[in-house]
PDB file of C-alpha atoms and ligand atoms in Angstrom:
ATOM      1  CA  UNK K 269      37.303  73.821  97.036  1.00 89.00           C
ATOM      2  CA  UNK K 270      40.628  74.380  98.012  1.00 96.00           C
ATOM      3  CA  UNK K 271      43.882  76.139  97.155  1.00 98.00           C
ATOM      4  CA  UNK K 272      47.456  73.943  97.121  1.00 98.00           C
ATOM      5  CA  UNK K 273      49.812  76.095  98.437  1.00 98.00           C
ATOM      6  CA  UNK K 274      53.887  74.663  98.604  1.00 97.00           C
ATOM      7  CA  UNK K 275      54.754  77.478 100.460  1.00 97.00           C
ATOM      8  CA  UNK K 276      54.054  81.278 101.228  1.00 98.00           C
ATOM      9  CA  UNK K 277      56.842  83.527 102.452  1.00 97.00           C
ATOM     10  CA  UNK K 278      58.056  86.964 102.592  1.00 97.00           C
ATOM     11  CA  UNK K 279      61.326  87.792 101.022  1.00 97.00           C
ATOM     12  CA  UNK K 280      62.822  90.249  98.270  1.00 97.00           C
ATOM     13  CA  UNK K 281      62.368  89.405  94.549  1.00 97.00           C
ATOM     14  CA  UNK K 282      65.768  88.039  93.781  1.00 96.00           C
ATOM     15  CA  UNK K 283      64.782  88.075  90.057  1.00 96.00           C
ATOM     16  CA  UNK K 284      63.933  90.104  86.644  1.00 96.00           C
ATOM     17  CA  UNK K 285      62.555  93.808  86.237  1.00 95.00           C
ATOM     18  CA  UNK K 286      61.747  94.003  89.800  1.00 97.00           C
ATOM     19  CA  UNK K 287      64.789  92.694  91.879  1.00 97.00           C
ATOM     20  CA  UNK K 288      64.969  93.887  95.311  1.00 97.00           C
ATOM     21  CA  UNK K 289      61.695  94.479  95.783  1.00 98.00           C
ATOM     22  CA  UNK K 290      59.590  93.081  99.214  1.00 98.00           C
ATOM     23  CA  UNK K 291      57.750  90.374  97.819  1.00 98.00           C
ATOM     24  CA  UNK K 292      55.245  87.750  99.129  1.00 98.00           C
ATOM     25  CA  UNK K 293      55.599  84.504  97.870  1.00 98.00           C
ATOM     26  CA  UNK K 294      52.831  82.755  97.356  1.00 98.00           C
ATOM     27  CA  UNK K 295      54.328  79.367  95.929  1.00 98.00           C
ATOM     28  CA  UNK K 296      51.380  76.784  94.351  1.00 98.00           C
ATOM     29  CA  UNK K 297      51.862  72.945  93.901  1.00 98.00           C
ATOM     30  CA  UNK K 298      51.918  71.551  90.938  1.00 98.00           C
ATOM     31  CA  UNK K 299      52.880  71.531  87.075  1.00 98.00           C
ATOM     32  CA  UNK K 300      51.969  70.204  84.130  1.00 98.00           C
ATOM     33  CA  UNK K 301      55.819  69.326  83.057  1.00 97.00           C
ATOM     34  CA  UNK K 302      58.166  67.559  85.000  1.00 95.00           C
ATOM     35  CA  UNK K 303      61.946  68.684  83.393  1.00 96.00           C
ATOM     36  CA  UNK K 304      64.132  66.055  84.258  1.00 95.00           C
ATOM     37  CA  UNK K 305      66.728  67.138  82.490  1.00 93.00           C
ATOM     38  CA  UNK K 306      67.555  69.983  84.377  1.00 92.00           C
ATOM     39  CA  UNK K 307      68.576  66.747  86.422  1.00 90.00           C
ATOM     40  CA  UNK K 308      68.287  68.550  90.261  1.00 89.00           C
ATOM     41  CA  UNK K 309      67.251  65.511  92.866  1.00 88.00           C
ATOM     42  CA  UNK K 310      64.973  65.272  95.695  1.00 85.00           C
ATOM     43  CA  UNK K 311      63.596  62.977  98.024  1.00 89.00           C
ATOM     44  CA  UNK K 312      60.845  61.966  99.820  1.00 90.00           C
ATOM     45  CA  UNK K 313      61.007  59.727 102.059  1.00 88.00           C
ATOM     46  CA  UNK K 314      62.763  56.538 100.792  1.00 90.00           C
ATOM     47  CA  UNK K 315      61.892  57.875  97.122  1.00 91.00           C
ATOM     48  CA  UNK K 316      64.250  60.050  94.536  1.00 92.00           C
ATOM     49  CA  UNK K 317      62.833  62.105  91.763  1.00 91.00           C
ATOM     50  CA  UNK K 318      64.877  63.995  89.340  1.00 93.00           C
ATOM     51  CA  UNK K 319      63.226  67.143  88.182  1.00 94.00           C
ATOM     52  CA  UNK K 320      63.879  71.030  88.153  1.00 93.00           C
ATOM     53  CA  UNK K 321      64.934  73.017  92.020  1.00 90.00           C
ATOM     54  CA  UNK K 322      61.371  73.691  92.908  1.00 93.00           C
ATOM     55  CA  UNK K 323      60.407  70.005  92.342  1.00 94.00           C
ATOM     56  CA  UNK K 324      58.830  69.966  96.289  1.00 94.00           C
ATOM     57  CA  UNK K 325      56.085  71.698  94.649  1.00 96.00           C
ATOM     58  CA  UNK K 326      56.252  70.732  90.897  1.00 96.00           C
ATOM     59  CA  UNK K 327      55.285  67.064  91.460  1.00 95.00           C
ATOM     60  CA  UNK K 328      52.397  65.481  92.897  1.00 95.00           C
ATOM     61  CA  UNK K 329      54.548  63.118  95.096  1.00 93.00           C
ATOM     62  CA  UNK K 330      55.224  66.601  97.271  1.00 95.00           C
ATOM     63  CA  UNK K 331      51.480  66.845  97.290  1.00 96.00           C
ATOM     64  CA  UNK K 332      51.577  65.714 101.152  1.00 95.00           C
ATOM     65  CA  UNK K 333      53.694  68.904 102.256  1.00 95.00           C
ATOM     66  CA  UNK K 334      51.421  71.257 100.722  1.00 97.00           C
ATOM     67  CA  UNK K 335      49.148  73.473 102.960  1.00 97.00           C
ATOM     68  CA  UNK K 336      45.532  73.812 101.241  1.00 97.00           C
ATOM     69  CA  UNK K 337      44.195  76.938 101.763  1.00 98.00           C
ATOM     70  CA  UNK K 338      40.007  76.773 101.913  1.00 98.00           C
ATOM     71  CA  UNK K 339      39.230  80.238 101.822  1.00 98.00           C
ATOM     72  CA  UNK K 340      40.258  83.382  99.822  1.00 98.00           C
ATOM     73  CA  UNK K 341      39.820  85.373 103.610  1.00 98.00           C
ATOM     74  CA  UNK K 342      42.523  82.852 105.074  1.00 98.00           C
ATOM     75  CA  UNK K 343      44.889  83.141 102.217  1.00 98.00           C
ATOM     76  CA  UNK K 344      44.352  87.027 102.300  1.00 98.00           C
ATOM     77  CA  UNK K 345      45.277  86.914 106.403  1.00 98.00           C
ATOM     78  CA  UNK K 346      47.862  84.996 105.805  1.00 98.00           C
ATOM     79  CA  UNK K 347      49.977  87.586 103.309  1.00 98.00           C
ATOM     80  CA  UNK K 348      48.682  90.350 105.308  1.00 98.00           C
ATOM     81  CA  UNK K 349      50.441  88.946 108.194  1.00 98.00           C
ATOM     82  CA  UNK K 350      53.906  88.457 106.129  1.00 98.00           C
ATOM     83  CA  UNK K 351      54.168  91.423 104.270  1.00 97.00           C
ATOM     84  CA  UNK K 352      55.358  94.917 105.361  1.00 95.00           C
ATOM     85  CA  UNK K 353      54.277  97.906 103.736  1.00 93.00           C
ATOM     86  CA  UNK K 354      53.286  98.073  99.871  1.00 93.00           C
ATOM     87  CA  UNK K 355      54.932  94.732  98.960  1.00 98.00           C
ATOM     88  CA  UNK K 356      54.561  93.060  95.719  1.00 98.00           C
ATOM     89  CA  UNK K 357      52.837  89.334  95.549  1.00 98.00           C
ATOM     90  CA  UNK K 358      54.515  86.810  93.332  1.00 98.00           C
ATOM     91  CA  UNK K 359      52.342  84.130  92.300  1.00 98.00           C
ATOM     92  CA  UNK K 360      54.502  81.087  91.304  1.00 98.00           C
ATOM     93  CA  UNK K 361      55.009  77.178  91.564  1.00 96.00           C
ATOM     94  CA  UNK K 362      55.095  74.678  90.288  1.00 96.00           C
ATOM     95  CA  UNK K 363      52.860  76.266  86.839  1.00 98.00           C
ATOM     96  CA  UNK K 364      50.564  78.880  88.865  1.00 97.00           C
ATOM     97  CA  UNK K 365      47.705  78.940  85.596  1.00 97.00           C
ATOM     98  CA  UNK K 366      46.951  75.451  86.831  1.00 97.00           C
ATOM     99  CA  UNK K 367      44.609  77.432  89.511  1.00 97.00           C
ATOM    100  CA  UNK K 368      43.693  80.571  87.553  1.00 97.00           C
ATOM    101  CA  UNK K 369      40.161  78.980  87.784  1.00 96.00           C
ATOM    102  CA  UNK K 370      40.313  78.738  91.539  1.00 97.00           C
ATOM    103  CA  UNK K 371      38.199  81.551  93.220  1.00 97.00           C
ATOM    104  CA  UNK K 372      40.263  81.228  96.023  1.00 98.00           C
ATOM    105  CA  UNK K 373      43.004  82.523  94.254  1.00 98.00           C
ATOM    106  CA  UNK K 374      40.915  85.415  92.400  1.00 97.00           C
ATOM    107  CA  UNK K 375      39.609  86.598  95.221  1.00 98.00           C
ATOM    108  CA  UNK K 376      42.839  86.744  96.699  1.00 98.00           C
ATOM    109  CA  UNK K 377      44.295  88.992  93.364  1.00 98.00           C
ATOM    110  CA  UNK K 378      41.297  91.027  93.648  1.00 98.00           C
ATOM    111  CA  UNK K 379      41.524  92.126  97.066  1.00 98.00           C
ATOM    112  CA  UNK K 380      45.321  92.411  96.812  1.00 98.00           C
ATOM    113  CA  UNK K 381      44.708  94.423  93.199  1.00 98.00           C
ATOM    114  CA  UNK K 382      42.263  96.951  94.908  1.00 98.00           C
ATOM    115  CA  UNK K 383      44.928  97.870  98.027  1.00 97.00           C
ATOM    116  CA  UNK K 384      47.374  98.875  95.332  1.00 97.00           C
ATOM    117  CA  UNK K 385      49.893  95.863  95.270  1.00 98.00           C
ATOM    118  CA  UNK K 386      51.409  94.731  92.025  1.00 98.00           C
ATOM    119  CA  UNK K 387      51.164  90.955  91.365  1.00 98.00           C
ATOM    120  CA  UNK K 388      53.810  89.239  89.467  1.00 98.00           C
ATOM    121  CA  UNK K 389      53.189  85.641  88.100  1.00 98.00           C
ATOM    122  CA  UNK K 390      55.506  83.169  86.695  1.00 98.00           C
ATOM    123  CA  UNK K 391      54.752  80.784  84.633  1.00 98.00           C
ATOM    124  CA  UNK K 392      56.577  78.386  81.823  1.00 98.00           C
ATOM    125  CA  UNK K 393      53.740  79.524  79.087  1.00 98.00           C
ATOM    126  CA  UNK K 394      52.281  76.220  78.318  1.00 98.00           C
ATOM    127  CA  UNK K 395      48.756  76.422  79.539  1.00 97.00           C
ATOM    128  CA  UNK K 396      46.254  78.600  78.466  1.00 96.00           C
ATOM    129  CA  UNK K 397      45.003  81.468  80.667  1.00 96.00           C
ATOM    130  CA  UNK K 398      41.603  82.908  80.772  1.00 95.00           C
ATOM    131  CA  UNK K 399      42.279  87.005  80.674  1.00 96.00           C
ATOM    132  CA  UNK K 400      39.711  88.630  83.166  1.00 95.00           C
ATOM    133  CA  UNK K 401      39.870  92.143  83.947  1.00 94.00           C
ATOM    134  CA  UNK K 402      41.797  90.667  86.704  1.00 95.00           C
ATOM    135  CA  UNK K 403      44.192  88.905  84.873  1.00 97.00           C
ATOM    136  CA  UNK K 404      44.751  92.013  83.117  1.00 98.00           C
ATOM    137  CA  UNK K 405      46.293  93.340  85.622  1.00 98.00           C
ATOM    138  CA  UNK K 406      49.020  90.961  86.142  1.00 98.00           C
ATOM    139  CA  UNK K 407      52.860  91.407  85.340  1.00 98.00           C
ATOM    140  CA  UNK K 408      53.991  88.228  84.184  1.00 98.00           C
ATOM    141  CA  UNK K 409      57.543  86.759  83.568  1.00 98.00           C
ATOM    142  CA  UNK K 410      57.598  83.675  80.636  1.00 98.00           C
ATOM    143  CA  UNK K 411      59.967  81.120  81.517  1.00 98.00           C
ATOM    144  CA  UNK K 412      59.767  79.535  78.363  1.00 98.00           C
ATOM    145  CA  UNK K 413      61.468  76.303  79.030  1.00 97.00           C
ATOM    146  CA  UNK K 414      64.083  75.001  75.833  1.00 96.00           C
ATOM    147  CA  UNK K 415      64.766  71.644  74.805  1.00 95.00           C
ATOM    148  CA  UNK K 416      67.865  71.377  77.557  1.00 93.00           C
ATOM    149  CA  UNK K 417      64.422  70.992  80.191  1.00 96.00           C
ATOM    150  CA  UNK K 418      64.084  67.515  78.553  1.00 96.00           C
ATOM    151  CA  UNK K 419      60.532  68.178  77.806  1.00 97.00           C
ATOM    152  CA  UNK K 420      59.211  67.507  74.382  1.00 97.00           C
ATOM    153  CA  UNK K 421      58.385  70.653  72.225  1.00 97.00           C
ATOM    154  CA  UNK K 422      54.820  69.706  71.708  1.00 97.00           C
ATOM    155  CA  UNK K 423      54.216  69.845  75.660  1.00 97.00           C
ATOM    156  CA  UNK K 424      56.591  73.049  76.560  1.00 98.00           C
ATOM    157  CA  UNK K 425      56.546  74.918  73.555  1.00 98.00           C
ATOM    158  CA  UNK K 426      52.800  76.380  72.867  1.00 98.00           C
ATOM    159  CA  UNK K 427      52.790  79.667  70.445  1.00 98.00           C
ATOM    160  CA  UNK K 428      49.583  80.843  70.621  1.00 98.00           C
ATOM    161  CA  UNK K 429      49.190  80.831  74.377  1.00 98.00           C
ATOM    162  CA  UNK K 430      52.548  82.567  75.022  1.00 98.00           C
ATOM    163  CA  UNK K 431      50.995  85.410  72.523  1.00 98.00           C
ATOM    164  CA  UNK K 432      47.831  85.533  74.229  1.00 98.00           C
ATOM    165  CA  UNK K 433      49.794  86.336  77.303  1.00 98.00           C
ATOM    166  CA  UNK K 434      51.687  88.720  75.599  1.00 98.00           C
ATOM    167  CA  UNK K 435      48.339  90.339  74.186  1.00 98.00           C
ATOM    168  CA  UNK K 436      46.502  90.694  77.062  1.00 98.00           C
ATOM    169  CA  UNK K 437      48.657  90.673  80.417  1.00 98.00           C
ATOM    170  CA  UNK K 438      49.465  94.215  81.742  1.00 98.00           C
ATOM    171  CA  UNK K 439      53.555  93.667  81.178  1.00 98.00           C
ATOM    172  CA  UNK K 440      55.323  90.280  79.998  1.00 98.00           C
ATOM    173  CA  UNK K 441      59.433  89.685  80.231  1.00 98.00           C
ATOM    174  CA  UNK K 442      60.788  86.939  79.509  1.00 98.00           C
ATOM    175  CA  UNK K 443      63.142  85.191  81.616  1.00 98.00           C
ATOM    176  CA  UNK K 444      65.549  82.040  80.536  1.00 97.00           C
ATOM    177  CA  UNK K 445      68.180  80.416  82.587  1.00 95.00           C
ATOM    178  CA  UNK K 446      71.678  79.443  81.091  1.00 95.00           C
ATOM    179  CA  UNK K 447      75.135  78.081  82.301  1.00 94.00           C
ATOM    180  CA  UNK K 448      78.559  78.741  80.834  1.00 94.00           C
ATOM    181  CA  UNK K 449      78.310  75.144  78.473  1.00 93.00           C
ATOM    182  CA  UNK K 450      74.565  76.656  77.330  1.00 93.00           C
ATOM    183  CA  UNK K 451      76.258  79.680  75.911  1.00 92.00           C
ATOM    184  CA  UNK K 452      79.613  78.177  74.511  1.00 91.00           C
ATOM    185  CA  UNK K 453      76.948  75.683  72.458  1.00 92.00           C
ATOM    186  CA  UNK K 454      75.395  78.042  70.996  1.00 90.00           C
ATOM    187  CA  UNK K 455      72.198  75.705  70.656  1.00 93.00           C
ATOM    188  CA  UNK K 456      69.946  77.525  73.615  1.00 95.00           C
ATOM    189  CA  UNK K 457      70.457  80.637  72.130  1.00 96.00           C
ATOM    190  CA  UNK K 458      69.362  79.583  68.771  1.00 97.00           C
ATOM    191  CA  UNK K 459      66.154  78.341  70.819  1.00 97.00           C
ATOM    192  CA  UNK K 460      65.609  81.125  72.179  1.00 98.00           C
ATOM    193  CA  UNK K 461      65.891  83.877  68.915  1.00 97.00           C
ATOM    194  CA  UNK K 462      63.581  81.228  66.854  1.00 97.00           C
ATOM    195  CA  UNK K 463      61.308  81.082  69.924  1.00 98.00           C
ATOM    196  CA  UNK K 464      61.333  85.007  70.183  1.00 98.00           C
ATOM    197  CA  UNK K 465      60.837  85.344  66.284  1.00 98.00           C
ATOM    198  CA  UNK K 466      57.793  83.512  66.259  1.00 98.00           C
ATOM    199  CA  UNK K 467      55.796  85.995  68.396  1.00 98.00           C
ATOM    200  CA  UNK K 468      54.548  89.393  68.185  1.00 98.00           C
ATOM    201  CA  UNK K 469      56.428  91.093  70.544  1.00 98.00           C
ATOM    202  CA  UNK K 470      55.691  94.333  72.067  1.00 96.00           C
ATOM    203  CA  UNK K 471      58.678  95.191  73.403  1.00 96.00           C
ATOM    204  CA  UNK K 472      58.920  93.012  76.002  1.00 98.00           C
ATOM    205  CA  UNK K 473      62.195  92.523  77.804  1.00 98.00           C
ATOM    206  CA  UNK K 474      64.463  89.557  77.295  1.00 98.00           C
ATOM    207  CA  UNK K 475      66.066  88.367  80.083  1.00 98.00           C
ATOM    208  CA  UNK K 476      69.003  85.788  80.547  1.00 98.00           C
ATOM    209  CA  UNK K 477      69.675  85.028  83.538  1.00 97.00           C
ATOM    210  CA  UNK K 478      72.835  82.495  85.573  1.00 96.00           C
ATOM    211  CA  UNK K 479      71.927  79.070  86.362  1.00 94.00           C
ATOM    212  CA  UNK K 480      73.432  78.082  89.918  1.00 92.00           C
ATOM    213  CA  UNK K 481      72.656  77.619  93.448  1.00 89.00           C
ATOM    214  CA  UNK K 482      76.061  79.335  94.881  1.00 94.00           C
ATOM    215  CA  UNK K 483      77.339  82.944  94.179  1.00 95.00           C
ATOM    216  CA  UNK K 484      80.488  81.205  92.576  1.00 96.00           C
ATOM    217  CA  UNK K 485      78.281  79.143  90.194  1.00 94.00           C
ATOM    218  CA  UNK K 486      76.256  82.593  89.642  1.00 96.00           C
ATOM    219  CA  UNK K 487      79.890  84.667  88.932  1.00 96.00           C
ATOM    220  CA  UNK K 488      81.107  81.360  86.744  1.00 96.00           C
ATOM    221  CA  UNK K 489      77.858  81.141  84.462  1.00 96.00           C
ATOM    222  CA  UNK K 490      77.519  85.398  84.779  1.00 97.00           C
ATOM    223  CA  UNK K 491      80.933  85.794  82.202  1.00 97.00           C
ATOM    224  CA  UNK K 492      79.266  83.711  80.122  1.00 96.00           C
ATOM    225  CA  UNK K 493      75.879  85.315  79.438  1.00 97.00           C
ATOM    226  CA  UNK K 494      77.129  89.011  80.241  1.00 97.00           C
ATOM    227  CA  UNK K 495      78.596  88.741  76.260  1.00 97.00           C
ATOM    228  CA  UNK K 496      75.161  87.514  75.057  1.00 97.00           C
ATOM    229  CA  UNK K 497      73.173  90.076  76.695  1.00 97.00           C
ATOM    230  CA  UNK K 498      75.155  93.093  75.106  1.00 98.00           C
ATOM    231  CA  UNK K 499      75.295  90.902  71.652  1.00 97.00           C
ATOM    232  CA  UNK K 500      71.511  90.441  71.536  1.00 97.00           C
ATOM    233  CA  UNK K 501      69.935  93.515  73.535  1.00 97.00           C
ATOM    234  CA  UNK K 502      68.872  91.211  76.360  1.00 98.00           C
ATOM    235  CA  UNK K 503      69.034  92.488  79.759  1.00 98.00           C
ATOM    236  CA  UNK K 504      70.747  90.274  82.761  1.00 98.00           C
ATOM    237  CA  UNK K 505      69.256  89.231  85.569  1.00 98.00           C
ATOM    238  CA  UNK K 506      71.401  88.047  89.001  1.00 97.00           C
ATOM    239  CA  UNK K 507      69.607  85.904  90.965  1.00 96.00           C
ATOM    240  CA  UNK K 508      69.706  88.179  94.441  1.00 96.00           C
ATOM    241  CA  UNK K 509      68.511  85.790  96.733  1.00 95.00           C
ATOM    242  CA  UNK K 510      71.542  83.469  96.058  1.00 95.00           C
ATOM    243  CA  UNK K 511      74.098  85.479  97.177  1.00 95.00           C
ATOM    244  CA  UNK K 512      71.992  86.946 100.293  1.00 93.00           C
ATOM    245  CA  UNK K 513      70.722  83.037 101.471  1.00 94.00           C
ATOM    246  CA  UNK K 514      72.174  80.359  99.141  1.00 90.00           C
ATOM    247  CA  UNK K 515      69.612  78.302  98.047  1.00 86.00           C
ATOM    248  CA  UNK K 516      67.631  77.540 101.240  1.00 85.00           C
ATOM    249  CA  UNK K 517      63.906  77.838 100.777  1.00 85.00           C
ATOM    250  CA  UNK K 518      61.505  80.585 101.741  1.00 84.00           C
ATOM    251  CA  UNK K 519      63.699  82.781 101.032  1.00 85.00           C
TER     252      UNK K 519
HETATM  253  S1  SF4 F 662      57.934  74.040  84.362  1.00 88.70           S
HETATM  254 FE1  SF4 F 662      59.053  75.040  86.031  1.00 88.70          FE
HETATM  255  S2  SF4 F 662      58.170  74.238  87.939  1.00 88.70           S
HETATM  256 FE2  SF4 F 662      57.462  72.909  86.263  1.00 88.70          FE
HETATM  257  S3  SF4 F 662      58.915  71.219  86.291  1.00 88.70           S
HETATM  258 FE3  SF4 F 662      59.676  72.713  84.788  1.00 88.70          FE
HETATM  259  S4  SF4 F 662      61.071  74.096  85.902  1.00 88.70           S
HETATM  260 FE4  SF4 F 662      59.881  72.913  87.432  1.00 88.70          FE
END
């Protein structure tokens, strides 16, 4: 048994209901969708792949960079050694519920859950996850993905499992990303108010957040959705880490 891990850094959420916060980033490889038509390109080698900005760890190809992680104790040493103070630990990929099975990981919650750290998963809501007492305790953030991802609704779009999440997790926001064409179309915010409509909400936050890897593509695509969020009640997320780093990674 082991644990693929894409990367694992310390940093501050950049992100959501919890920006600014010290964060360990505990990024797993893998996912079970591939979004190539958010059309970002990387490379491997002599290859090209055309896939979403954490494709390094979304597709298998990457698989090769990843650290695997054979023990719960090692993974556990590892954060200790990042983090400072009462940090939070994001769990995120790639699609993280791809390893909820993995003791290696829920050993790793469990010890983190019993010091007093909040862990925050992300996931795009299309697999199933197995609520625990563990799981329970989680603060997730949806990233529902809409038909721009290029995926086809029967593999990102999965009703009952985004309402078991929002059943049984201990919080659950939403979080979708748009640009300034996204919002003038109209179409991505029709997605997103039928997607919304066909759940049993419970309160959960909405938010929309800027698509870009610059803080002038952030500011562009930010006068945009700013208009949406006060139209709809949704609440706007920056994207923090942007504007301190750009968009190097482990950060
Ligand atoms: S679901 Fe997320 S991680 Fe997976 S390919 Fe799409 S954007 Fe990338």
């Amino acid at each position: 048994m082991m644990l693929a891990v894409s990367e694992i850094f310390y940093s501050l959420q950049g992100e959501g209901e919890f920006i600014g916060t010290p964060s360990v980033f505990v990024r797993l490889g893998g996912c079970n969708l591939r979004c190539e038509g958010f059309g970002v390109r990387g490379s491997l080698g002599s290859r090209e792949f055309i896939g979403c900005d954490s494709i390094y760890a979304a597709h298998y190809a990457f698989a090769k960079e990843w650290r695997s992680f054979e023990t719960s104790a090692l993974l556990i040493k590892e954060i200790k050694s990042l983090g400072k103070h009462l940090f939070d630990i994001i769990i995120t990929g790639g699609e993280p519920s791809l390893h909820f099975s993995n003791p290696i990981l829920l050993q790793t919650m469990e010890y983190f859950l019993q010091k007093g750290h909040r862990i925050c998963v992300e996931s795009n809501g299309s697999v199933p996850f197995v609520f625990d007492s563990i799981l329970k305790q989680l603060y997730f953030t949806l990233s529902v993905k809409l038909s721009n991802s290029g995926e086809p609704i029967s593999k990102r779009l999965k009703i009952p499992v985004i309402q078991s999440i929002i059943d049984n997790a201990k919080n659950v926001v939403f979080k979708f990303v748009l640009n300034a064409t996204m919002c003038q179309e109209a179409k991505a915010l029709q997605e997103i108010k039928a997607l919304l409509a066909s759940l049993r909400l419970k309160g959960n936050q909405i938010f929309l957040m800027p698509q870009g890897t610059t803080p002038h593509e952030l500011d562009t695509n930010i006068q945009a959705i700013y208009p949406l969020c006060l139209q709809e009640g949704f609440c706007l997320s920056d994207r923090l880490h942007i504007r301190i780093w750009g968009d190097k990674r482990g950060f």
